[in-house]
PDB file of C-alpha atoms in Angstrom:
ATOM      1  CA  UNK A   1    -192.650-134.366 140.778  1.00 42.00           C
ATOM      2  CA  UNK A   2    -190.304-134.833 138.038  1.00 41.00           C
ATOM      3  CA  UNK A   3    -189.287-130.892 137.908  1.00 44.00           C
ATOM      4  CA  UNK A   4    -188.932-130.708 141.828  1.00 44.00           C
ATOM      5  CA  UNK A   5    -186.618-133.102 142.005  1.00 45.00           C
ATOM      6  CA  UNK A   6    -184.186-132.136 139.487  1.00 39.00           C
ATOM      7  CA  UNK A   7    -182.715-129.156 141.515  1.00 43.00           C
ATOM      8  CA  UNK A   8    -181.960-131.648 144.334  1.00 41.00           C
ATOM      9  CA  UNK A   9    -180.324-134.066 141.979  1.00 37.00           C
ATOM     10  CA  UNK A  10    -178.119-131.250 140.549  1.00 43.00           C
ATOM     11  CA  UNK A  11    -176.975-130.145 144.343  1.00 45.00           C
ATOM     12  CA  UNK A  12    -176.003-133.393 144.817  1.00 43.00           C
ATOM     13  CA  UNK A  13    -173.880-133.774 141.384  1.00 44.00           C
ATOM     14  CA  UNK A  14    -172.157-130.529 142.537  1.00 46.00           C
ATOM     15  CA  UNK A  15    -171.504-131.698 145.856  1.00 46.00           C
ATOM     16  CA  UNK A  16    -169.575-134.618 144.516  1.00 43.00           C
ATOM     17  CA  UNK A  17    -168.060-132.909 141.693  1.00 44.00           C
ATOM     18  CA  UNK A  18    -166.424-130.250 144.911  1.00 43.00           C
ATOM     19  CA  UNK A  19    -165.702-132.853 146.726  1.00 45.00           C
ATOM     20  CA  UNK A  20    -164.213-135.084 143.939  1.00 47.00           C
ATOM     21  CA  UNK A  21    -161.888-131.624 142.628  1.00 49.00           C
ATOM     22  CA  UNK A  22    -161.106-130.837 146.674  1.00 44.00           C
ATOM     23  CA  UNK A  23    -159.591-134.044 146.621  1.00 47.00           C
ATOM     24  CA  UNK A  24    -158.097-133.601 143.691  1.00 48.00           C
ATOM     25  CA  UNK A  25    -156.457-129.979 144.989  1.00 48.00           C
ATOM     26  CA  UNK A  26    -155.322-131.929 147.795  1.00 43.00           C
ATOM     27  CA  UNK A  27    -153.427-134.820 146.366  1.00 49.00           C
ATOM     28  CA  UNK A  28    -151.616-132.294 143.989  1.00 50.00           C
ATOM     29  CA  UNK A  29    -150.755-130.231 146.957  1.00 47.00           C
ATOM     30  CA  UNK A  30    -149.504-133.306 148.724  1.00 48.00           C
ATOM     31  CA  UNK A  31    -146.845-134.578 145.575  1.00 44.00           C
ATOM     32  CA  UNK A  32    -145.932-130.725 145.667  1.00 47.00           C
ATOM     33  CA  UNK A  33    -144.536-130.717 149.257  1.00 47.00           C
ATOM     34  CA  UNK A  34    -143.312-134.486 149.269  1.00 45.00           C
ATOM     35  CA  UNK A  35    -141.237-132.694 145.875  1.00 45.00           C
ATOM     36  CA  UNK A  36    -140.650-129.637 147.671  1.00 44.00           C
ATOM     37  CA  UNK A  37    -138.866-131.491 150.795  1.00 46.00           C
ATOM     38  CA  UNK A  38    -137.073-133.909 148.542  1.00 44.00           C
ATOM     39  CA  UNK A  39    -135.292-131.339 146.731  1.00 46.00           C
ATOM     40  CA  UNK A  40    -132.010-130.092 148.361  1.00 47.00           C
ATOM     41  CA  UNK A  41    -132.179-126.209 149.072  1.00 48.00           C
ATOM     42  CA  UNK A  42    -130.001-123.890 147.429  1.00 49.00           C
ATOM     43  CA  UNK A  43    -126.941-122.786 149.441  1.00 47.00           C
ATOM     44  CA  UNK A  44    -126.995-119.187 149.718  1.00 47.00           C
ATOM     45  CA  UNK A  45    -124.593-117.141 147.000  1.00 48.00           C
ATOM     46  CA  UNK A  46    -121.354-115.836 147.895  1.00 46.00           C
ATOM     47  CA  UNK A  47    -121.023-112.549 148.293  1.00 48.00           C
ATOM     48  CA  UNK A  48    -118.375-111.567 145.729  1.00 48.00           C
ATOM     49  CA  UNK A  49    -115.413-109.474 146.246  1.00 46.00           C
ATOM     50  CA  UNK A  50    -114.586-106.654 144.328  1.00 48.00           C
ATOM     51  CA  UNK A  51    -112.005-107.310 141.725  1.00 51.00           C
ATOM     52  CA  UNK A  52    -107.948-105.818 142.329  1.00 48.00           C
ATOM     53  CA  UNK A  53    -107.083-103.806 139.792  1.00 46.00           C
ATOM     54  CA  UNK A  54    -103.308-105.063 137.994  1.00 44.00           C
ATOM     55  CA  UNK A  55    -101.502-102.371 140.191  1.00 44.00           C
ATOM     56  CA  UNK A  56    -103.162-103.390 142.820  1.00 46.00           C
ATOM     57  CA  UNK A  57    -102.020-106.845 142.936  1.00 45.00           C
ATOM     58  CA  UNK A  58     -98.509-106.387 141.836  1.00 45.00           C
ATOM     59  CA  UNK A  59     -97.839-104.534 144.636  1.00 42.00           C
ATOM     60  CA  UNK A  60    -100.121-107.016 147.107  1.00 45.00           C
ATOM     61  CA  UNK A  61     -97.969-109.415 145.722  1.00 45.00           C
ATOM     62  CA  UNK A  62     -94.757-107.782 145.871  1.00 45.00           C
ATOM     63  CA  UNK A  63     -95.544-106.808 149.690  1.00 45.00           C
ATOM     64  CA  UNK A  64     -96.248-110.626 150.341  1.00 45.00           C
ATOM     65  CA  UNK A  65     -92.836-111.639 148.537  1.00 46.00           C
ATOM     66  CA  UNK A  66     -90.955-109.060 150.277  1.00 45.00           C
ATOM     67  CA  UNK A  67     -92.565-110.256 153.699  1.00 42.00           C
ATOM     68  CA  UNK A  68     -91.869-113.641 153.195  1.00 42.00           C
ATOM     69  CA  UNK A  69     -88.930-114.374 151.849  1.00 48.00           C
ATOM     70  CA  UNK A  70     -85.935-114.408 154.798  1.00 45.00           C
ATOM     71  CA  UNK A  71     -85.130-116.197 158.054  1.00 43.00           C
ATOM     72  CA  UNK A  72     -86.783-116.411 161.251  1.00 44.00           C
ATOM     73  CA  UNK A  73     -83.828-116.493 164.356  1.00 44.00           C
ATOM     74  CA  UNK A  74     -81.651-117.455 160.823  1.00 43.00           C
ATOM     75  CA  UNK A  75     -83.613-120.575 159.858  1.00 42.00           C
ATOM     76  CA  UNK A  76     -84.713-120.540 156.193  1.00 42.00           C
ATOM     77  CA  UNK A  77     -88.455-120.003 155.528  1.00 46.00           C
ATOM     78  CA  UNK A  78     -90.603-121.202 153.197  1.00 44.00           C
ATOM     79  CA  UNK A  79     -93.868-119.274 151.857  1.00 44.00           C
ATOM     80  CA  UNK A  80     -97.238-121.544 151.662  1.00 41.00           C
ATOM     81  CA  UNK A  81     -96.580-122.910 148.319  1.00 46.00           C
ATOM     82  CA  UNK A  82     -93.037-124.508 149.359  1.00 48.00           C
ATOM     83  CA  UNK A  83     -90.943-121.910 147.290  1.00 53.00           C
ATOM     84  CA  UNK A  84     -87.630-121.004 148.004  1.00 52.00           C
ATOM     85  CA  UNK A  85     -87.268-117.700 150.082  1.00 75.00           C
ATOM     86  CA  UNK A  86     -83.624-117.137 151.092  1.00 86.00           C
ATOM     87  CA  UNK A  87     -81.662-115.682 148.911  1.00 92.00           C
ATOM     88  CA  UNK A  88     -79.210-118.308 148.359  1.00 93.00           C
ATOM     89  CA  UNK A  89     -82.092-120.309 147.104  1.00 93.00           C
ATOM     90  CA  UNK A  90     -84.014-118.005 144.796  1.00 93.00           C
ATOM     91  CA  UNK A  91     -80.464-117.285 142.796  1.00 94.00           C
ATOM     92  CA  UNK A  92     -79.544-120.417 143.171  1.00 92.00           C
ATOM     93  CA  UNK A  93     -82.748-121.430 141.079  1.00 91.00           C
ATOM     94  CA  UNK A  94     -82.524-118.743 138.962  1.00 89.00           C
ATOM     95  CA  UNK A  95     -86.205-118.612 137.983  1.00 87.00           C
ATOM     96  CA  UNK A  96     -86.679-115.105 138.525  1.00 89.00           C
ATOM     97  CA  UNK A  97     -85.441-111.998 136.888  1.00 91.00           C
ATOM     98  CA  UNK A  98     -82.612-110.580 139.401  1.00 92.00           C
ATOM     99  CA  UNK A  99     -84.177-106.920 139.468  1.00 92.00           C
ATOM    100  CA  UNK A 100     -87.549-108.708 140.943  1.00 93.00           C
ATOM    101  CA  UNK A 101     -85.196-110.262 143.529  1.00 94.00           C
ATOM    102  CA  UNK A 102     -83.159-106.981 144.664  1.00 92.00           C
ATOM    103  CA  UNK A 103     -86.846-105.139 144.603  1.00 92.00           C
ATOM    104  CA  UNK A 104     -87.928-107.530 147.416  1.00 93.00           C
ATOM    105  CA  UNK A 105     -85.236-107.495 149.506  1.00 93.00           C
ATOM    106  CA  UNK A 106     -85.198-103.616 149.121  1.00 91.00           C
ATOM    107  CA  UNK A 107     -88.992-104.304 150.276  1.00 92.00           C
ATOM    108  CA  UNK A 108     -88.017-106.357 153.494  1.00 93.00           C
ATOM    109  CA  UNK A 109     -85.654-104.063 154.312  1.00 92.00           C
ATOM    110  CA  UNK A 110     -87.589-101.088 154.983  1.00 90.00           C
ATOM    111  CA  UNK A 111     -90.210-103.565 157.052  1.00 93.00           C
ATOM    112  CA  UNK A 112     -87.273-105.069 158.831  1.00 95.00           C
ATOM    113  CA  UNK A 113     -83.804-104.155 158.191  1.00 93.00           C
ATOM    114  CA  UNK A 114     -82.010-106.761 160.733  1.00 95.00           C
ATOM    115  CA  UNK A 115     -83.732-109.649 158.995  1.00 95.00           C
ATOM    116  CA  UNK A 116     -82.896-108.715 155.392  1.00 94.00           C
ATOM    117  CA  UNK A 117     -79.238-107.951 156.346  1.00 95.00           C
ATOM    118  CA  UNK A 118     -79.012-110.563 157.932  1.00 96.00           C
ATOM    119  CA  UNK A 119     -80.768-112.711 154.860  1.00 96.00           C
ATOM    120  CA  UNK A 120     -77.950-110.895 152.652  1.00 96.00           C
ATOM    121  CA  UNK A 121     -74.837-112.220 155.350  1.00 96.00           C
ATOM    122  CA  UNK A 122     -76.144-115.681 154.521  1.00 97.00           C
ATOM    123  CA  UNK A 123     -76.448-115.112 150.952  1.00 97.00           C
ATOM    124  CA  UNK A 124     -72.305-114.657 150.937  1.00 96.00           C
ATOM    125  CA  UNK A 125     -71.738-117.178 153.815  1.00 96.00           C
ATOM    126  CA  UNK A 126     -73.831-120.042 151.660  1.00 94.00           C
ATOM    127  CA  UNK A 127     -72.246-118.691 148.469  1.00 95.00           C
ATOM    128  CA  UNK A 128     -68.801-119.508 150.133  1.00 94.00           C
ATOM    129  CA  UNK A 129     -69.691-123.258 151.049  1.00 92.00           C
ATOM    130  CA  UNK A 130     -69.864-122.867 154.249  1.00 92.00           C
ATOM    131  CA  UNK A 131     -72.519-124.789 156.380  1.00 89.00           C
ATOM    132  CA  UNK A 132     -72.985-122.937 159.002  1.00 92.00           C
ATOM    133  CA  UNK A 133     -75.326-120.159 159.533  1.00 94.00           C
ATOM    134  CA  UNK A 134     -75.671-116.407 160.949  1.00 96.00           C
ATOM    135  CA  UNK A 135     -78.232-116.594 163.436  1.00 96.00           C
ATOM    136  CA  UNK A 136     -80.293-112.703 164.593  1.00 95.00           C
ATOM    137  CA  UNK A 137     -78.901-113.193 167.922  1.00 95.00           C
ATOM    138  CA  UNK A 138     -75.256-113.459 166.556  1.00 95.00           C
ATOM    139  CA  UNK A 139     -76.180-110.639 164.020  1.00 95.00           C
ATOM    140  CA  UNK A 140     -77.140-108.563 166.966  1.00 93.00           C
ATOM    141  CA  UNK A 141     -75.195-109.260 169.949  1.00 95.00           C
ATOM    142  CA  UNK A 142     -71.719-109.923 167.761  1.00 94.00           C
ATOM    143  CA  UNK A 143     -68.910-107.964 166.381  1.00 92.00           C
ATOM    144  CA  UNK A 144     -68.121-109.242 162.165  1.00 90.00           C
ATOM    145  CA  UNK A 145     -64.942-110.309 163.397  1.00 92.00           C
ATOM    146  CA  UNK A 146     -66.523-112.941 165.536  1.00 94.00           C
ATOM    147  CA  UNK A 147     -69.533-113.791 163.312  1.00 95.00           C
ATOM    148  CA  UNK A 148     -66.361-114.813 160.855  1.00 94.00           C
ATOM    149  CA  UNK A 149     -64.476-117.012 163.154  1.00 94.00           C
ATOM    150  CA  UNK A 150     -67.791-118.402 163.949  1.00 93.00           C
ATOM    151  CA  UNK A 151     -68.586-119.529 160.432  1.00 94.00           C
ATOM    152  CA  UNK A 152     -64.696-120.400 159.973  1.00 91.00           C
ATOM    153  CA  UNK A 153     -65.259-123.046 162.657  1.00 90.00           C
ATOM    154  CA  UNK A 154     -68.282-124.475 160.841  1.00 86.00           C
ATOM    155  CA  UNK A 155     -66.451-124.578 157.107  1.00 83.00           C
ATOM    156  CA  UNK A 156     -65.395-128.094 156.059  1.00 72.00           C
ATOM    157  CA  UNK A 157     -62.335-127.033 154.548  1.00 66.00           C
ATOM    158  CA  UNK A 158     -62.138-130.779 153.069  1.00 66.00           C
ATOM    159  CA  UNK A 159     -63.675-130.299 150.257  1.00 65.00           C
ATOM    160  CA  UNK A 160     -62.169-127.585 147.621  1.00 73.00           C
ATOM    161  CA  UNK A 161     -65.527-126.356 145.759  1.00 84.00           C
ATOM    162  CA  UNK A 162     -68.101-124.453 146.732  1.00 90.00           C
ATOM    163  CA  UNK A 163     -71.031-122.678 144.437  1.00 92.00           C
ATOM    164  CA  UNK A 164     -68.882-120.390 142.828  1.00 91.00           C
ATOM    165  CA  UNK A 165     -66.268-122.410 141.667  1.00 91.00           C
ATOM    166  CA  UNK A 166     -68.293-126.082 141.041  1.00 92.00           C
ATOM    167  CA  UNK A 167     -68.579-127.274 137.881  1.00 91.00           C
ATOM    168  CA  UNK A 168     -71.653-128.067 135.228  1.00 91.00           C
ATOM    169  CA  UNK A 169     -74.229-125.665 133.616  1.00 92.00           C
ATOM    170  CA  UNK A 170     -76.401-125.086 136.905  1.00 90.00           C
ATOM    171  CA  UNK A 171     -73.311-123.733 138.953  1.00 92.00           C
ATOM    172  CA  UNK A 172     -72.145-121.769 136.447  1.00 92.00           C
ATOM    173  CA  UNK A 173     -75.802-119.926 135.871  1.00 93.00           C
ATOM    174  CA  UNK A 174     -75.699-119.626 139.696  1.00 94.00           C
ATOM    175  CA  UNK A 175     -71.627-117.455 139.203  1.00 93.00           C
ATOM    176  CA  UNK A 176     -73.841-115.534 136.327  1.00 92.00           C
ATOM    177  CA  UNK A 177     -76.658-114.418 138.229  1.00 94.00           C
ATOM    178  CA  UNK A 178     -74.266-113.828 141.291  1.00 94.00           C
ATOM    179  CA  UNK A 179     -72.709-111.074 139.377  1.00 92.00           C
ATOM    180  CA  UNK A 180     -75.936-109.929 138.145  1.00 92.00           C
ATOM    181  CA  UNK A 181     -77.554-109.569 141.651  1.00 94.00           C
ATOM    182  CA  UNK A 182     -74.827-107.675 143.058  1.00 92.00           C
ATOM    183  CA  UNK A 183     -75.018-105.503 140.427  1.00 89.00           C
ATOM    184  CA  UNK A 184     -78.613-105.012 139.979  1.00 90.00           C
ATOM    185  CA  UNK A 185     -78.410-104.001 143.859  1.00 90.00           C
ATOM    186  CA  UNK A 186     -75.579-101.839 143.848  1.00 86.00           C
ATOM    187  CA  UNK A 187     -77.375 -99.994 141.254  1.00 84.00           C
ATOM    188  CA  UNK A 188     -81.065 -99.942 142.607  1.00 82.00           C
ATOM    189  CA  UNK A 189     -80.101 -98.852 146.043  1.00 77.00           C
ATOM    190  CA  UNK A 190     -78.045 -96.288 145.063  1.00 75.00           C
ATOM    191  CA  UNK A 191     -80.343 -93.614 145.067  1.00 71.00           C
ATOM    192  CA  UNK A 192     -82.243 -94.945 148.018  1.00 71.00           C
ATOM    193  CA  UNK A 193     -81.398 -97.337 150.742  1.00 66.00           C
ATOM    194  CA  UNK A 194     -77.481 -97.742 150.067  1.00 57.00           C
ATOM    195  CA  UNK A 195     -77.464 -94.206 151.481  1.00 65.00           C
ATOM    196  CA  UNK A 196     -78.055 -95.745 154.389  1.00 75.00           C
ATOM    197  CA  UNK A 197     -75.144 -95.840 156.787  1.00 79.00           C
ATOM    198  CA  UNK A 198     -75.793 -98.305 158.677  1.00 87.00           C
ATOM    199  CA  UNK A 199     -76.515-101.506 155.714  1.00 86.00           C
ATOM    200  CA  UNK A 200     -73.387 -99.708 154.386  1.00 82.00           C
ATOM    201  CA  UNK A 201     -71.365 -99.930 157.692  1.00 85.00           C
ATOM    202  CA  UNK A 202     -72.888-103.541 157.714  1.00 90.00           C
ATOM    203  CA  UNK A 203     -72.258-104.893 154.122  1.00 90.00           C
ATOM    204  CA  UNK A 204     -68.803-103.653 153.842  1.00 88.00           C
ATOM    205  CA  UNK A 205     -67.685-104.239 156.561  1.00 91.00           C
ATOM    206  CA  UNK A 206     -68.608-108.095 156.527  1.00 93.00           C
ATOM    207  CA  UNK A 207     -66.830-108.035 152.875  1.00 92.00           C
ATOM    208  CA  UNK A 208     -64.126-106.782 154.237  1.00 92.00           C
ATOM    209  CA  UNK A 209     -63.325-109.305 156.906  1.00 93.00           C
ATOM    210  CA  UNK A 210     -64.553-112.109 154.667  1.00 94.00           C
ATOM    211  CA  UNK A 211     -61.280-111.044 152.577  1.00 92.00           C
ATOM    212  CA  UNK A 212     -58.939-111.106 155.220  1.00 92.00           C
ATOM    213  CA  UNK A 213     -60.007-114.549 156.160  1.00 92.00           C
ATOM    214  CA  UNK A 214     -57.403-117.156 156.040  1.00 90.00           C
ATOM    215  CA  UNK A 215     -60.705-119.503 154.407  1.00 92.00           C
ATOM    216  CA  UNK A 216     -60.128-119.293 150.183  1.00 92.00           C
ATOM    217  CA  UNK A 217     -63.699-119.504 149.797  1.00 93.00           C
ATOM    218  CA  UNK A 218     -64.841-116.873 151.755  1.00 94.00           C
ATOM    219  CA  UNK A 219     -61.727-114.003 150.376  1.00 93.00           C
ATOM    220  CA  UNK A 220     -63.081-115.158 146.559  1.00 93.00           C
ATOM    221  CA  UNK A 221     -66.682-114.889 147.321  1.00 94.00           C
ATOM    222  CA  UNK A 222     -65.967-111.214 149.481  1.00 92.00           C
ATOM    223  CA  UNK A 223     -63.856-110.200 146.276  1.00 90.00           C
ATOM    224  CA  UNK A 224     -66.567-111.361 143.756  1.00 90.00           C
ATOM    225  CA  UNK A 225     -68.775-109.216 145.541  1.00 90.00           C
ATOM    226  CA  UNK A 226     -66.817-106.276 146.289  1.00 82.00           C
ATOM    227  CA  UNK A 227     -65.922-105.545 143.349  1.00 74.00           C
ATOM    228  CA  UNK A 228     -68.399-106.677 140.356  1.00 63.00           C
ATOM    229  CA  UNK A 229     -67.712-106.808 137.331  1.00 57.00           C
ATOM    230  CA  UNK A 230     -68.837-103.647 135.838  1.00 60.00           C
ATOM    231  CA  UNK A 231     -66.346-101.107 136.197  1.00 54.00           C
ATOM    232  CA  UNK A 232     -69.047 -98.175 136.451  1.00 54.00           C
ATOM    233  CA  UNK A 233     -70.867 -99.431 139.767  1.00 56.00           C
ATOM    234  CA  UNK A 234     -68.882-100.378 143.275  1.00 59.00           C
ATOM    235  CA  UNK A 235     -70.144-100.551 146.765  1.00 59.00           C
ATOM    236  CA  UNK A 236     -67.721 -97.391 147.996  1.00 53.00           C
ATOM    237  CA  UNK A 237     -68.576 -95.762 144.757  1.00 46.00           C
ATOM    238  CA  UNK A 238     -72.250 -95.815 145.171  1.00 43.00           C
ATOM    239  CA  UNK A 239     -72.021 -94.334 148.227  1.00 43.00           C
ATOM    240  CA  UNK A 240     -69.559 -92.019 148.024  1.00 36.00           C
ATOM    241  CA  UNK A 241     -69.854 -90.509 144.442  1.00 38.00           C
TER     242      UNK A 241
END
């Protein structure tokens, strides 16, 4: 009786053994997905963007200077990070190198060559002292001779300075790189852009009537900039070899 009842005793030790590891199996799996919905899922991964070579991105960047830097309707504009962008400004500050300054206006000029003359009219208007401003509609619609009388209208003659004549170290930086721009784009246009008749007809014509202005400011600032200071480059001269 002894021998037949062992089997039956071992069944039942199995039994509870499965039962007791089944349980077992099931508590484990249970912790797993309690863990498994407590833990925050990974986001997905970027996909990454191909890397710009240097050329590239100098001339990405010099595009995006070149874009941004004038005035809308003749406001000043500002690019995202709050820079300067007129011209006034950027010499003014003096932060770049002038030949990076003349290569992005030459660059906004062949996307728009109203708004970068007319970014270059200011330039010697602001230089002069005076507080008004050339607006595209003026620029467009107006002979020089008016655009002058306009601005001499808007000059407060009361006071005698203006940038190119005030004193202290920051002024006279700004009457150093004032020179140096004119010069730097009298010589980099010459071979390209200062060809063209029509910034030509535009620039020296506006110097011209600047000098004849009865306003001192604007017949030094005209002069200044009609005839730099290097005796090898002029505005006639590079255009008329």
């Amino acid at each position: 009786m002894i021998t037949s009842d062992l089997p039956v005793l071992q069944d039942s030790t199995n039994e509870t053994t499965a039962h007791s590891d089944a349980g077992s199996e099931l508590e484990e799996t249970e912790v797993k997905g309690k863990r498994k919905r407590g833990r925050p899922g990974r986001p997905p991964s970027a996909t990454k963007k191909p890397r710009k070579s240097p050329g590239d991105k100098g001339r990405s960047e010099s595009g995006a200077r070149g874009a941004s830097r004038g005035r809308a309707n003749g406001h000043p504009q500002q690019n995202g990070e709050g820079d300067p962008v007129t011209l006034f400004e950027v010499v003014k500050l003096g932060k770049r190198a002038m030949q990076s300054v003349v290569d992005d206006w030459i660059e906004s000029y062949k996307q728009d060559r109203d708004i970068a003359l007319l970014d270059l009219i200011n330039f010697f208007i602001q230089c002069s002292g005076c507080r008004g401003t050339v607006r595209i509609e003026m620029f467009r619609n107006m002979q020089n001779a008016e655009i002058i009388r306009k601005m001499t209208e808007e000059f407060d003659e009361d006071s005698g300075d203006y940038p190119l004549t005030m004193p202290g170290p920051q002024w006279k930086k700004f009457r150093s790189n004032f020179c140096e721009f004119i010069g730097v784009l009298i010589r980099q246009c010459q071979y390209s852009i200062i060809y063209d008749e029509y910034m030509m007809d535009t620039v020296i014509s506006l110097l011209t009537g600047l000098s004849d202005s009865q306003v001192r400011a604007f017949r030094h600032t005209s002069t200044l900039a009609g005839q730099p200071s290097d005796p090898g480059i002029a505005w006639v001269g590079s255009a008329y070899p």
